[in-house]
Amino acid sequence: MTFTVNQEIAQFQGKLAKLSHESTSTKTKMDVNVFLPAVALKSDVSNGSIPVLLYLSGLTCTPNNASEKSFFQYFANKYGFAIVFPDTSPRGANIAGEDDSWDFGTGAGFYVDATAKPWSEHYNMYSYVHFELLDALSTQYPQLALKDNISITGHSMGGYGALAGFFKNPGKYKSVSAFAPISNPSNCPWGEKCFGNYLGTDNKDAWLEYDPTHLVKSYKGDASDILIHQGAQDGFYYKDHQLQPENFVQAAKDAGYKGEVDLRVVDGYDHSYFFISSFVEDHAKHHAKYLGL
Amino acid sequence: MTFTVNQEIAQFQGKLAKLSHESTSTKTKMDVNVFLPAVALKSDVSNGSIPVLLYLSGLTCTPNNASEKSFFQYFANKYGFAIVFPDTSPRGANIAGEDDSWDFGTGAGFYVDATAKPWSEHYNMYSYVHFELLDALSTQYPQLALKDNISITGHSMGGYGALAGFFKNPGKYKSVSAFAPISNPSNCPWGEKCFGNYLGTDNKDAWLEYDPTHLVKSYKGDASDILIHQGAQDGFYYKDHQLQPENFVQAAKDAGYKGEVDLRVVDGYDHSYFFISSFVEDHAKHHAKYLGL
């Protein structure tokens, strides 16, 4: 559970720590970046007092992409919450085929616990990001409220991961939001490829247990509002139909989800970090409300 | 003078345009990025109404680095000014030795008009950024006040370039600021290498005509306040003495420069884009005041 601190970088009046540790979930070394706002660095900060946002990245990303390009830290410092940026898969698991495509294997862990061989040995990103990592960080940064005042967001594959994590763990996350999430993964090429390999093609019921558009239907927990941004000129959205946020919105409506699902399809925007950084302010504000800031 | 628009990207409610054009100063194709705030995209925007900030980048950078990592655009949109991000040198001039080191030649034009061969044929970044580029953009974007309501800033080599451009052209720029500028280039290794090659080692008087610490001594123009940020943990500052902002501050004081030179040495910060993005808000505010915003 011990982290190696590879680098600490002053930024936005706070600090970005680049860490690595040996994960029991993935049985590999995992990198993670943590942003600590200025208020978390004060000498008299109380244990468990700093709210946390867990940010799950999209396909191909390391913890560094969002750290360098999302601009989330500026607003995190303003409101006073920390951000945890995990990696998107095990790396160096040495499984044949894991580096063959950009949308499966390395950089594409899809935030599931794999049940199909050979992936089940290492590709357990669901347990890693929602449980092991947060537990481990509680020791490293006791000032963070990782157990009881945490929200979740993410982009694309990470947006799906955030929504799935929220619905699968009632009460764990105070709020959820997403940027261009893969909203109905059991019903799109990216999801079919990853679920089929990690969970097996003969076990589609297991796929549904990670699909936000399915999970919302049986959700019984607290219903915070959900904020989703989607770029209208995002080719993965309007051309490839990988994202399908409308399916999720409709399912939430049909299920009578009590929170507001605020899907904002923004004209002109694409799928890039420029899209993310243009709207992090709205997401920071959204989560700050639920985190009591 | 015609630009090719390679890409337009929606961001921060405005738009980033990635352009290229054939430069008469460098006799090469030059790339430039321009951020247009939302107010510059309105159908009824008046010619020459949108103030401009010219941002000069540091060694090794292309127009994309600051576009992706500075987050200046967020504040530019908030205040309503455009940003021009030029490249840092000609590229592909095919001069022997131009790609041999990271701090000279390609990516290191040093914002001078070279007088020594073989560099003088292409390495004319002073004329390019302060004159040719701004003139050309006036045609491309008539709504921009490129001739009469423009300020200048930059990082490292670009911070030096901003200060030199301000002092060499009284009245051209409303205000100047810099992030970790090479403040006394005739007196540090980076400057000695570039000035020596571009201007000749036997012509040190010519070096002084680009050195802010020298130029401020004879400056007779309007004296706006000058904002400079410097990271205290920047190795180029405290170890290598490449930056020496104190030399500039002392020279301005000795010369009786009428504006305030506000040098903020910030504890913990390094030389990276994380340092820049942490303080762009202060610089945007500084320039907005002089740009009448």
Coordinates of C-alpha atoms in Angstrom, one line a residue:
Chain A
M1 CA 0.0 0.0 0.0
T2 CA 3.0 2.3 0.0
F3 CA 3.4 4.9 -2.7
T4 CA 6.5 6.1 -4.3
V5 CA 6.4 9.8 -4.9
N6 CA 8.0 10.3 -8.3
Q7 CA 7.5 14.0 -8.6
E8 CA 5.7 16.9 -6.8
I9 CA 4.9 19.9 -8.9
A10 CA 3.6 23.3 -7.6
Q11 CA 0.6 24.4 -9.6
F12 CA -2.5 26.5 -9.1
Q13 CA -1.5 27.4 -5.6
G14 CA -1.6 23.6 -4.8
K15 CA 0.5 20.7 -5.7
L16 CA 0.4 17.8 -8.2
A17 CA 1.9 14.6 -6.9
K18 CA 2.9 11.9 -9.3
L19 CA 2.8 8.6 -7.5
S20 CA 3.2 4.9 -8.2
H21 CA 2.5 1.8 -6.2
E22 CA 2.2 -2.0 -6.6
S23 CA -1.5 -2.9 -7.0
T24 CA -2.9 -6.1 -5.7
S25 CA -5.9 -5.8 -8.0
T26 CA -3.8 -5.6 -11.2
K27 CA -0.7 -7.2 -9.9
T28 CA 1.3 -4.5 -11.7
K29 CA 2.9 -1.2 -10.8
M30 CA 0.2 1.5 -11.2
D31 CA 0.8 5.3 -11.7
V32 CA -1.6 7.8 -10.3
N33 CA -1.6 11.6 -10.1
V34 CA -3.2 13.5 -7.2
F35 CA -3.9 17.2 -7.1
L36 CA -3.9 18.7 -3.6
P37 CA -5.5 22.2 -3.4
A38 CA -3.8 24.8 -1.2
V39 CA -6.2 24.2 1.6
A40 CA -5.0 20.6 1.8
L41 CA -1.4 21.6 2.3
K42 CA -1.9 23.8 5.4
S43 CA -0.1 22.5 8.4
D44 CA -3.3 22.5 10.5
V45 CA -5.5 20.6 8.0
S46 CA -7.7 18.1 9.7
N47 CA -7.8 14.4 8.8
G48 CA -10.6 13.6 6.4
S49 CA -11.5 17.2 5.8
I50 CA -10.7 17.7 2.1
P51 CA -13.3 16.5 -0.4
V52 CA -12.2 14.5 -3.4
L53 CA -13.1 14.2 -7.0
L54 CA -12.1 11.0 -8.8
Y55 CA -11.4 11.7 -12.5
L56 CA -11.4 8.7 -14.8
S57 CA -9.7 9.2 -18.1
G58 CA -10.5 7.9 -21.6
L59 CA -9.0 5.4 -24.0
T60 CA -5.2 5.6 -24.4
C61 CA -4.7 8.1 -21.6
T62 CA -2.2 8.0 -18.7
P63 CA -2.7 10.0 -15.5
N64 CA -0.7 12.8 -17.2
N65 CA -3.0 13.7 -20.0
A66 CA -5.8 15.1 -17.9
S67 CA -3.3 16.5 -15.4
E68 CA -1.7 18.6 -18.2
K69 CA -4.7 19.5 -20.3
S70 CA -8.0 19.4 -18.4
F71 CA -7.5 22.6 -16.4
F72 CA -9.6 20.9 -13.6
Q73 CA -7.0 21.8 -11.0
Y74 CA -7.6 25.6 -11.3
F75 CA -11.2 25.1 -10.2
A76 CA -10.4 22.4 -7.7
N77 CA -8.1 24.8 -5.9
K78 CA -10.8 27.5 -6.1
Y79 CA -13.4 25.3 -4.4
G80 CA -11.0 23.4 -2.3
F81 CA -11.3 19.8 -3.4
A82 CA -8.5 17.3 -4.3
I83 CA -8.5 15.3 -7.6
V84 CA -7.3 11.8 -8.1
F85 CA -6.3 10.9 -11.7
P86 CA -5.8 7.1 -12.0
D87 CA -4.3 5.3 -15.0
T88 CA -6.7 3.6 -17.5
S89 CA -5.3 0.1 -17.4
P90 CA -2.6 -2.1 -16.1
R91 CA 0.7 -1.6 -18.1
G92 CA 3.3 -4.2 -18.7
A93 CA 1.0 -7.1 -17.8
N94 CA 2.7 -9.0 -20.7
I95 CA -0.5 -10.6 -22.0
A96 CA -0.4 -11.5 -25.7
G97 CA -2.4 -9.0 -27.7
E98 CA -2.7 -6.3 -25.0
D99 CA -0.8 -3.8 -27.2
D100 CA -2.4 -4.6 -30.5
S101 CA -5.1 -1.9 -30.6
W102 CA -5.6 1.5 -29.1
D103 CA -9.2 0.7 -27.9
F104 CA -8.5 -2.6 -26.1
G105 CA -5.9 -3.8 -23.6
T106 CA -3.2 -1.3 -22.5
G107 CA -4.8 2.1 -22.1
A108 CA -8.3 0.6 -22.3
G109 CA -9.0 -1.3 -19.1
F110 CA -12.7 -0.2 -19.4
Y111 CA -13.1 0.0 -15.6
V112 CA -14.3 -3.6 -15.3
D113 CA -13.0 -6.6 -13.3
A114 CA -12.2 -9.1 -16.1
T115 CA -13.6 -12.6 -15.7
A116 CA -12.4 -14.1 -19.0
K117 CA -8.9 -15.5 -19.4
P118 CA -6.2 -14.3 -19.9
W119 CA -7.4 -10.8 -18.8
S120 CA -8.8 -11.8 -15.4
E121 CA -5.4 -12.0 -13.9
H122 CA -4.5 -8.3 -14.3
Y123 CA -7.4 -6.3 -15.8
N124 CA -9.3 -5.5 -12.7
M125 CA -9.6 -1.8 -13.0
Y126 CA -13.1 -1.7 -11.4
S127 CA -11.8 -2.9 -8.0
Y128 CA -8.6 -0.9 -8.5
V129 CA -10.1 2.6 -9.0
H130 CA -13.2 2.3 -6.8
F131 CA -11.7 0.5 -3.9
E132 CA -8.0 -0.4 -3.7
L133 CA -6.7 3.0 -4.9
L134 CA -8.9 5.0 -2.7
D135 CA -8.1 2.9 0.4
A136 CA -4.4 3.2 -0.3
L137 CA -4.5 7.0 -0.8
S138 CA -6.3 7.3 2.6
T139 CA -3.0 6.3 4.2
Q140 CA -0.9 8.5 2.0
Y141 CA -3.0 11.6 2.4
P142 CA -5.0 11.4 5.6
Q143 CA -6.4 14.9 5.1
L144 CA -8.5 13.6 2.1
A145 CA -12.1 12.5 2.7
L146 CA -11.7 9.5 0.4
K147 CA -14.1 7.4 2.3
D148 CA -17.1 9.7 2.9
N149 CA -16.9 12.9 0.8
I150 CA -16.0 12.0 -2.7
S151 CA -17.6 12.5 -6.2
I152 CA -16.7 11.1 -9.5
T153 CA -16.4 12.2 -13.1
G154 CA -14.6 11.2 -16.3
H155 CA -14.2 11.5 -20.1
S156 CA -15.4 9.0 -22.7
M157 CA -14.4 5.6 -21.4
G158 CA -13.9 7.4 -18.1
G159 CA -17.3 9.0 -18.3
Y160 CA -18.8 5.6 -18.6
G161 CA -16.6 4.4 -15.7
A162 CA -17.8 7.3 -13.6
L163 CA -21.5 6.6 -14.3
A164 CA -21.1 2.8 -13.8
G165 CA -19.2 3.4 -10.5
F166 CA -21.9 5.7 -9.2
F167 CA -24.8 3.4 -10.0
K168 CA -23.1 0.2 -8.8
N169 CA -22.2 1.7 -5.4
P170 CA -25.1 3.6 -4.0
G171 CA -23.9 6.1 -1.4
K172 CA -20.2 5.8 -2.2
Y173 CA -20.1 8.9 -4.5
K174 CA -21.9 12.1 -3.6
S175 CA -22.4 13.1 -7.2
V176 CA -21.4 12.1 -10.7
S177 CA -20.8 13.9 -14.0
A178 CA -19.3 13.0 -17.3
F179 CA -17.7 14.4 -20.5
A180 CA -18.8 12.6 -23.6
P181 CA -19.4 9.3 -21.8
I182 CA -19.8 5.9 -23.5
S183 CA -23.3 5.8 -22.1
N184 CA -24.6 2.5 -23.4
P185 CA -21.4 0.4 -23.8
S186 CA -23.1 -3.0 -24.2
N187 CA -24.6 -1.5 -27.4
C188 CA -21.6 0.1 -29.2
P189 CA -18.4 -1.1 -30.9
W190 CA -16.0 0.1 -28.1
G191 CA -18.0 -1.6 -25.4
E192 CA -18.7 -4.8 -27.4
K193 CA -15.0 -5.2 -28.0
C194 CA -13.9 -4.6 -24.4
F195 CA -16.8 -6.4 -22.7
G196 CA -16.6 -9.3 -25.1
N197 CA -12.9 -9.8 -24.3
Y198 CA -12.8 -9.0 -20.6
L199 CA -16.2 -10.5 -19.6
G200 CA -16.7 -13.0 -22.4
T201 CA -19.0 -12.9 -25.4
D202 CA -21.3 -15.6 -24.0
N203 CA -22.1 -13.6 -20.8
K204 CA -24.0 -10.5 -21.9
D205 CA -25.8 -10.3 -18.6
A206 CA -22.4 -9.5 -17.1
W207 CA -22.0 -6.7 -19.6
L208 CA -25.3 -5.1 -18.4
E209 CA -23.9 -5.0 -14.8
Y210 CA -21.5 -2.3 -16.0
D211 CA -23.8 -0.4 -18.4
P212 CA -25.1 2.9 -17.1
T213 CA -28.1 2.8 -19.3
H214 CA -29.0 -0.6 -17.8
L215 CA -27.9 0.1 -14.2
V216 CA -30.0 3.3 -13.8
K217 CA -33.1 1.2 -14.3
S218 CA -32.7 -0.7 -11.0
Y219 CA -30.9 2.0 -9.0
K220 CA -32.3 2.6 -5.5
G221 CA -29.8 5.0 -4.0
D222 CA -29.8 8.7 -3.5
A223 CA -30.4 10.5 -6.7
S224 CA -28.2 13.6 -7.1
D225 CA -28.4 15.6 -10.3
I226 CA -26.2 14.4 -13.2
L227 CA -24.3 16.7 -15.5
I228 CA -23.2 15.5 -18.9
H229 CA -21.5 17.5 -21.6
Q230 CA -21.4 16.2 -25.2
G231 CA -19.7 17.9 -28.1
A232 CA -22.1 18.1 -31.1
Q233 CA -19.2 17.9 -33.6
D234 CA -17.6 14.9 -31.8
G235 CA -17.3 12.2 -34.5
F236 CA -17.5 9.4 -32.0
Y237 CA -20.9 10.8 -31.1
Y238 CA -22.6 11.8 -34.3
K239 CA -20.9 9.6 -36.8
D240 CA -19.7 6.4 -34.9
H241 CA -22.5 6.3 -32.3
Q242 CA -20.0 5.1 -29.6
L243 CA -21.4 7.5 -27.0
Q244 CA -25.2 7.6 -27.2
P245 CA -25.9 9.8 -24.1
E246 CA -29.5 10.1 -25.2
N247 CA -30.0 6.4 -24.5
F248 CA -28.9 7.0 -20.9
V249 CA -31.1 10.0 -20.5
Q250 CA -34.1 8.1 -21.8
A251 CA -33.4 5.1 -19.5
A252 CA -33.1 7.4 -16.5
K253 CA -36.4 9.1 -17.4
D254 CA -38.2 5.8 -18.0
A255 CA -36.9 4.5 -14.7
G256 CA -38.1 7.6 -12.9
Y257 CA -34.6 8.5 -11.7
K258 CA -35.3 11.3 -9.2
G259 CA -32.3 13.6 -10.0
E260 CA -32.1 15.8 -13.0
V261 CA -30.1 14.4 -15.9
D262 CA -28.7 17.5 -17.5
L263 CA -27.3 16.6 -20.9
R264 CA -25.8 19.6 -22.6
V265 CA -25.0 19.0 -26.3
V266 CA -22.6 21.8 -27.1
D267 CA -22.4 23.1 -30.6
G268 CA -19.0 23.1 -32.3
Y269 CA -17.1 21.0 -29.7
D270 CA -15.2 17.8 -30.5
H271 CA -14.0 14.9 -28.3
S272 CA -10.6 16.5 -27.3
Y273 CA -9.2 17.9 -24.1
F274 CA -10.1 21.3 -25.5
F275 CA -13.7 20.2 -25.1
I276 CA -13.0 19.0 -21.5
S277 CA -11.1 22.1 -20.4
S278 CA -13.9 24.3 -21.8
F279 CA -16.5 22.9 -19.4
V280 CA -14.6 21.8 -16.3
E281 CA -15.8 24.9 -14.6
D282 CA -19.4 23.7 -14.8
H283 CA -18.5 20.3 -13.5
A284 CA -16.4 21.7 -10.6
K285 CA -19.3 23.8 -9.6
H286 CA -21.7 20.8 -9.9
H287 CA -19.6 18.6 -7.6
A288 CA -18.6 21.4 -5.2
K289 CA -22.3 21.7 -4.3
Y290 CA -22.6 18.0 -3.4
L291 CA -19.3 18.0 -1.6
G292 CA -20.5 20.7 0.7
L293 CA -18.2 23.4 -0.7
Chain B
M1 CA -0.1 37.2 -47.1
T2 CA -2.8 34.5 -47.4
F3 CA -3.2 32.0 -44.6
T4 CA -4.2 28.4 -44.9
V5 CA -6.6 27.4 -42.1
N6 CA -5.5 24.0 -41.1
Q7 CA -7.9 23.5 -38.2
E8 CA -10.5 25.4 -36.2
I9 CA -11.3 24.1 -32.7
A10 CA -14.1 25.2 -30.5
Q11 CA -12.7 26.0 -27.0
F12 CA -13.6 28.2 -24.0
Q13 CA -16.7 29.6 -25.8
G14 CA -14.3 30.9 -28.6
K15 CA -12.3 29.3 -31.3
L16 CA -8.6 28.3 -31.8
A17 CA -7.5 28.6 -35.4
K18 CA -4.4 26.7 -36.5
L19 CA -3.0 28.6 -39.5
S20 CA 0.0 28.5 -41.8
H21 CA 1.4 30.9 -44.3
E22 CA 4.5 31.7 -46.4
S23 CA 6.6 34.2 -44.6
T24 CA 8.7 36.8 -46.5
S25 CA 10.8 37.4 -43.4
T26 CA 11.8 33.8 -42.9
K27 CA 11.3 32.5 -46.5
T28 CA 9.7 29.4 -45.0
K29 CA 6.2 28.3 -44.2
M30 CA 5.3 29.4 -40.7
D31 CA 2.6 28.0 -38.4
V32 CA 0.6 30.3 -36.0
N33 CA -2.3 29.7 -33.7
V34 CA -4.9 32.4 -33.1
F35 CA -7.5 32.3 -30.3
L36 CA -10.6 34.3 -31.0
P37 CA -12.8 34.9 -27.9
A38 CA -16.6 34.5 -28.3
V39 CA -17.0 38.3 -28.6
A40 CA -14.8 38.2 -31.8
L41 CA -17.1 35.7 -33.4
K42 CA -20.3 37.7 -33.3
S43 CA -21.7 38.5 -36.6
D44 CA -21.9 42.2 -35.8
V45 CA -18.3 42.6 -34.5
S46 CA -16.7 45.8 -35.7
N47 CA -13.4 46.0 -37.5
G48 CA -10.5 46.6 -35.2
S49 CA -12.6 46.3 -32.1
I50 CA -11.0 43.2 -30.4
P51 CA -7.8 43.7 -28.4
V52 CA -5.0 41.3 -28.9
L53 CA -2.3 39.7 -26.8
L54 CA 0.8 38.5 -28.6
Y55 CA 2.2 35.4 -26.7
L56 CA 5.8 34.5 -27.5
S57 CA 6.8 30.9 -26.6
G58 CA 10.1 29.6 -25.2
L59 CA 12.8 27.4 -26.5
T60 CA 11.7 24.2 -28.4
C61 CA 8.0 25.2 -28.5
T62 CA 5.6 25.2 -31.4
P63 CA 2.4 27.3 -31.4
N64 CA 0.7 24.2 -30.0
N65 CA 2.4 23.9 -26.6
A66 CA 1.0 27.1 -25.1
S67 CA -2.3 26.6 -26.9
E68 CA -2.7 23.2 -25.2
K69 CA -1.2 23.9 -21.8
S70 CA -1.2 27.6 -20.8
F71 CA -5.0 28.0 -20.4
F72 CA -4.6 31.6 -21.3
Q73 CA -7.6 31.3 -23.6
Y74 CA -10.0 30.8 -20.6
F75 CA -9.1 34.3 -19.3
A76 CA -8.8 35.8 -22.8
N77 CA -12.4 34.8 -23.4
K78 CA -13.5 36.1 -20.1
Y79 CA -11.9 39.6 -20.7
G80 CA -12.6 39.5 -24.5
F81 CA -9.1 39.7 -26.1
A82 CA -7.6 37.5 -28.8
I83 CA -4.3 35.7 -28.5
V84 CA -1.7 35.2 -31.2
F85 CA 0.7 32.2 -30.6
P86 CA 3.5 32.4 -33.2
D87 CA 6.1 29.7 -33.7
T88 CA 9.6 30.1 -32.2
S89 CA 11.8 29.9 -35.4
P90 CA 11.7 29.0 -39.0
R91 CA 11.4 25.3 -39.6
G92 CA 13.0 23.4 -42.5
A93 CA 15.3 26.2 -43.6
N94 CA 17.9 23.5 -44.3
I95 CA 20.8 25.2 -42.8
A96 CA 23.6 22.9 -41.6
G97 CA 23.6 22.7 -37.8
E98 CA 20.1 24.2 -37.2
D99 CA 18.9 20.9 -35.7
D100 CA 22.0 20.1 -33.7
S101 CA 20.9 21.5 -30.3
W102 CA 17.7 22.3 -28.6
D103 CA 18.7 25.8 -27.6
F104 CA 19.9 27.1 -30.9
G105 CA 18.5 27.0 -34.5
T106 CA 15.1 25.3 -35.0
G107 CA 12.8 26.1 -32.0
A108 CA 15.2 28.8 -30.9
G109 CA 15.0 31.8 -33.2
F110 CA 15.5 34.1 -30.3
Y111 CA 13.3 36.8 -31.8
V112 CA 16.2 38.6 -33.6
D113 CA 16.8 39.4 -37.2
A114 CA 20.0 37.5 -37.8
T115 CA 22.9 39.5 -39.5
A116 CA 25.5 36.7 -39.6
K117 CA 25.6 34.1 -42.3
P118 CA 24.2 31.5 -42.8
W119 CA 21.4 32.5 -40.5
S120 CA 20.5 35.9 -41.9
E121 CA 18.7 34.4 -44.9
H122 CA 15.9 32.8 -42.8
Y123 CA 16.3 33.6 -39.1
N124 CA 14.4 36.9 -39.0
M125 CA 11.9 36.2 -36.2
Y126 CA 12.0 39.8 -34.9
S127 CA 10.6 41.3 -38.1
Y128 CA 8.3 38.3 -38.4
V129 CA 6.5 38.4 -35.1
H130 CA 6.4 42.1 -34.5
F131 CA 5.6 43.3 -38.0
E132 CA 4.9 40.8 -40.8
L133 CA 2.7 38.4 -38.8
L134 CA 0.6 41.1 -37.3
D135 CA 0.1 42.9 -40.6
A136 CA -0.9 39.6 -42.3
L137 CA -3.4 38.7 -39.6
S138 CA -5.0 42.1 -39.9
T139 CA -6.3 41.0 -43.3
Q140 CA -7.3 37.5 -42.1
Y141 CA -9.1 38.8 -39.0
P142 CA -10.2 42.4 -39.6
Q143 CA -12.0 42.4 -36.2
L144 CA -8.7 42.3 -34.4
A145 CA -7.0 45.5 -33.2
L146 CA -3.6 44.3 -34.3
K147 CA -2.3 47.8 -35.2
D148 CA -3.4 49.8 -32.2
N149 CA -4.6 47.8 -29.2
I150 CA -2.2 45.1 -28.6
S151 CA -0.1 43.9 -25.7
I152 CA 2.7 41.4 -25.5
T153 CA 3.8 38.6 -23.2
G154 CA 5.9 35.4 -23.3
H155 CA 7.7 32.7 -21.5
S156 CA 11.5 32.2 -21.1
M157 CA 13.0 33.1 -24.5
G158 CA 9.5 34.4 -25.3
G159 CA 9.5 36.5 -22.1
Y160 CA 12.8 38.1 -23.3
G161 CA 11.3 38.5 -26.8
A162 CA 8.2 40.3 -25.3
L163 CA 10.3 42.7 -23.2
A164 CA 12.7 43.4 -26.1
G165 CA 9.8 44.0 -28.5
F166 CA 8.1 46.4 -26.0
F167 CA 11.2 48.5 -25.4
K168 CA 12.4 48.6 -29.1
N169 CA 9.0 49.8 -30.3
P170 CA 7.7 52.6 -28.1
G171 CA 3.9 52.9 -28.4
K172 CA 3.4 49.7 -30.3
Y173 CA 2.4 47.5 -27.3
K174 CA 0.1 48.9 -24.6
S175 CA 1.7 46.7 -22.0
V176 CA 4.2 43.9 -21.4
S177 CA 4.5 41.0 -19.0
A178 CA 6.7 37.9 -18.8
F179 CA 6.9 34.4 -17.3
A180 CA 10.5 33.6 -16.3
P181 CA 12.1 35.8 -19.0
I182 CA 15.7 35.6 -20.1
S183 CA 16.1 39.1 -18.8
N184 CA 19.7 39.9 -19.6
P185 CA 20.5 37.7 -22.6
S186 CA 23.8 39.3 -23.5
N187 CA 25.0 38.0 -20.2
C188 CA 23.9 34.4 -20.0
P189 CA 24.8 31.1 -21.8
W190 CA 21.5 30.9 -23.8
G191 CA 21.8 34.5 -25.1
E192 CA 25.5 34.3 -25.7
K193 CA 25.0 31.2 -27.9
C194 CA 22.2 32.6 -29.9
F195 CA 23.3 36.2 -30.2
G196 CA 26.9 35.0 -31.0
N197 CA 25.6 32.9 -33.9
Y198 CA 22.8 35.0 -35.2
L199 CA 24.5 38.4 -34.7
G200 CA 28.1 37.5 -34.7
T201 CA 30.5 37.2 -31.8
D202 CA 32.4 40.4 -32.8
N203 CA 29.4 42.7 -32.6
K204 CA 28.3 42.8 -29.0
D205 CA 26.8 46.3 -29.4
A206 CA 24.2 44.6 -31.6
W207 CA 23.4 42.1 -28.8
L208 CA 22.7 45.0 -26.5
E209 CA 20.0 46.3 -28.9
Y210 CA 18.0 43.2 -28.1
D211 CA 18.7 43.0 -24.4
P212 CA 15.9 44.2 -22.1
T213 CA 18.3 45.0 -19.3
H214 CA 20.2 47.4 -21.7
L215 CA 17.2 48.6 -23.6
V216 CA 15.3 49.9 -20.6
K217 CA 18.1 52.3 -19.9
S218 CA 17.4 54.5 -22.9
Y219 CA 13.7 53.9 -23.2
K220 CA 11.7 57.1 -23.7
G221 CA 8.2 55.8 -24.4
D222 CA 5.1 55.4 -22.3
A223 CA 5.9 53.5 -19.1
S224 CA 3.2 51.0 -18.3
D225 CA 3.6 48.7 -15.3
I226 CA 5.4 45.4 -16.0
L227 CA 4.4 42.1 -14.4
I228 CA 7.0 39.3 -14.2
H229 CA 6.6 35.9 -12.6
Q230 CA 9.6 33.8 -11.8
G231 CA 9.5 30.3 -10.2
A232 CA 11.9 30.2 -7.2
Q233 CA 12.5 26.4 -7.9
D234 CA 13.2 27.0 -11.6
G235 CA 16.7 25.5 -12.1
F236 CA 17.3 27.8 -15.1
Y237 CA 16.9 30.6 -12.6
Y238 CA 18.6 29.6 -9.3
K239 CA 21.2 27.2 -10.6
D240 CA 22.0 28.1 -14.2
H241 CA 21.5 31.9 -14.0
Q242 CA 20.0 32.0 -17.5
L243 CA 17.1 34.3 -16.4
Q244 CA 18.4 37.0 -14.0
P245 CA 15.2 39.0 -13.7
E246 CA 16.8 41.0 -10.9
N247 CA 19.3 42.5 -13.4
F248 CA 16.4 43.9 -15.4
V249 CA 14.6 45.2 -12.3
Q250 CA 17.7 46.9 -11.1
A251 CA 18.4 48.4 -14.6
A252 CA 14.8 49.7 -14.7
K253 CA 15.2 51.3 -11.3
D254 CA 18.5 52.8 -12.1
A255 CA 17.1 54.3 -15.3
G256 CA 14.1 55.7 -13.5
Y257 CA 11.6 53.7 -15.6
K258 CA 8.3 55.3 -14.6
G259 CA 6.1 52.2 -14.5
E260 CA 6.2 49.7 -11.6
V261 CA 8.2 46.6 -12.4
D262 CA 6.4 44.0 -10.3
L263 CA 8.7 40.9 -10.1
R264 CA 7.0 38.1 -8.2
V265 CA 9.3 35.3 -7.3
V266 CA 6.9 32.5 -6.4
D267 CA 8.0 29.8 -4.0
G268 CA 7.9 26.2 -5.2
Y269 CA 7.3 26.8 -8.9
D270 CA 9.5 25.5 -11.7
H271 CA 9.9 26.5 -15.4
S272 CA 7.1 24.4 -16.8
Y273 CA 3.7 25.1 -18.3
F274 CA 2.3 24.2 -14.9
F275 CA 4.0 27.4 -13.7
I276 CA 2.6 29.4 -16.6
S277 CA -0.9 28.2 -16.3
S278 CA -0.9 28.9 -12.5
F279 CA -0.4 32.6 -13.1
V280 CA -2.0 33.4 -16.5
E281 CA -4.9 34.9 -14.6
D282 CA -2.8 37.6 -13.2
H283 CA -1.3 38.4 -16.6
A284 CA -4.6 38.5 -18.3
K285 CA -5.9 40.9 -15.7
H286 CA -2.7 43.1 -16.1
H287 CA -3.1 43.3 -19.9
A288 CA -6.9 43.7 -19.8
K289 CA -6.5 46.9 -17.9
Y290 CA -4.1 48.4 -20.5
L291 CA -6.2 47.1 -23.4
G292 CA -9.3 49.0 -22.0
L293 CA -11.2 45.8 -21.0

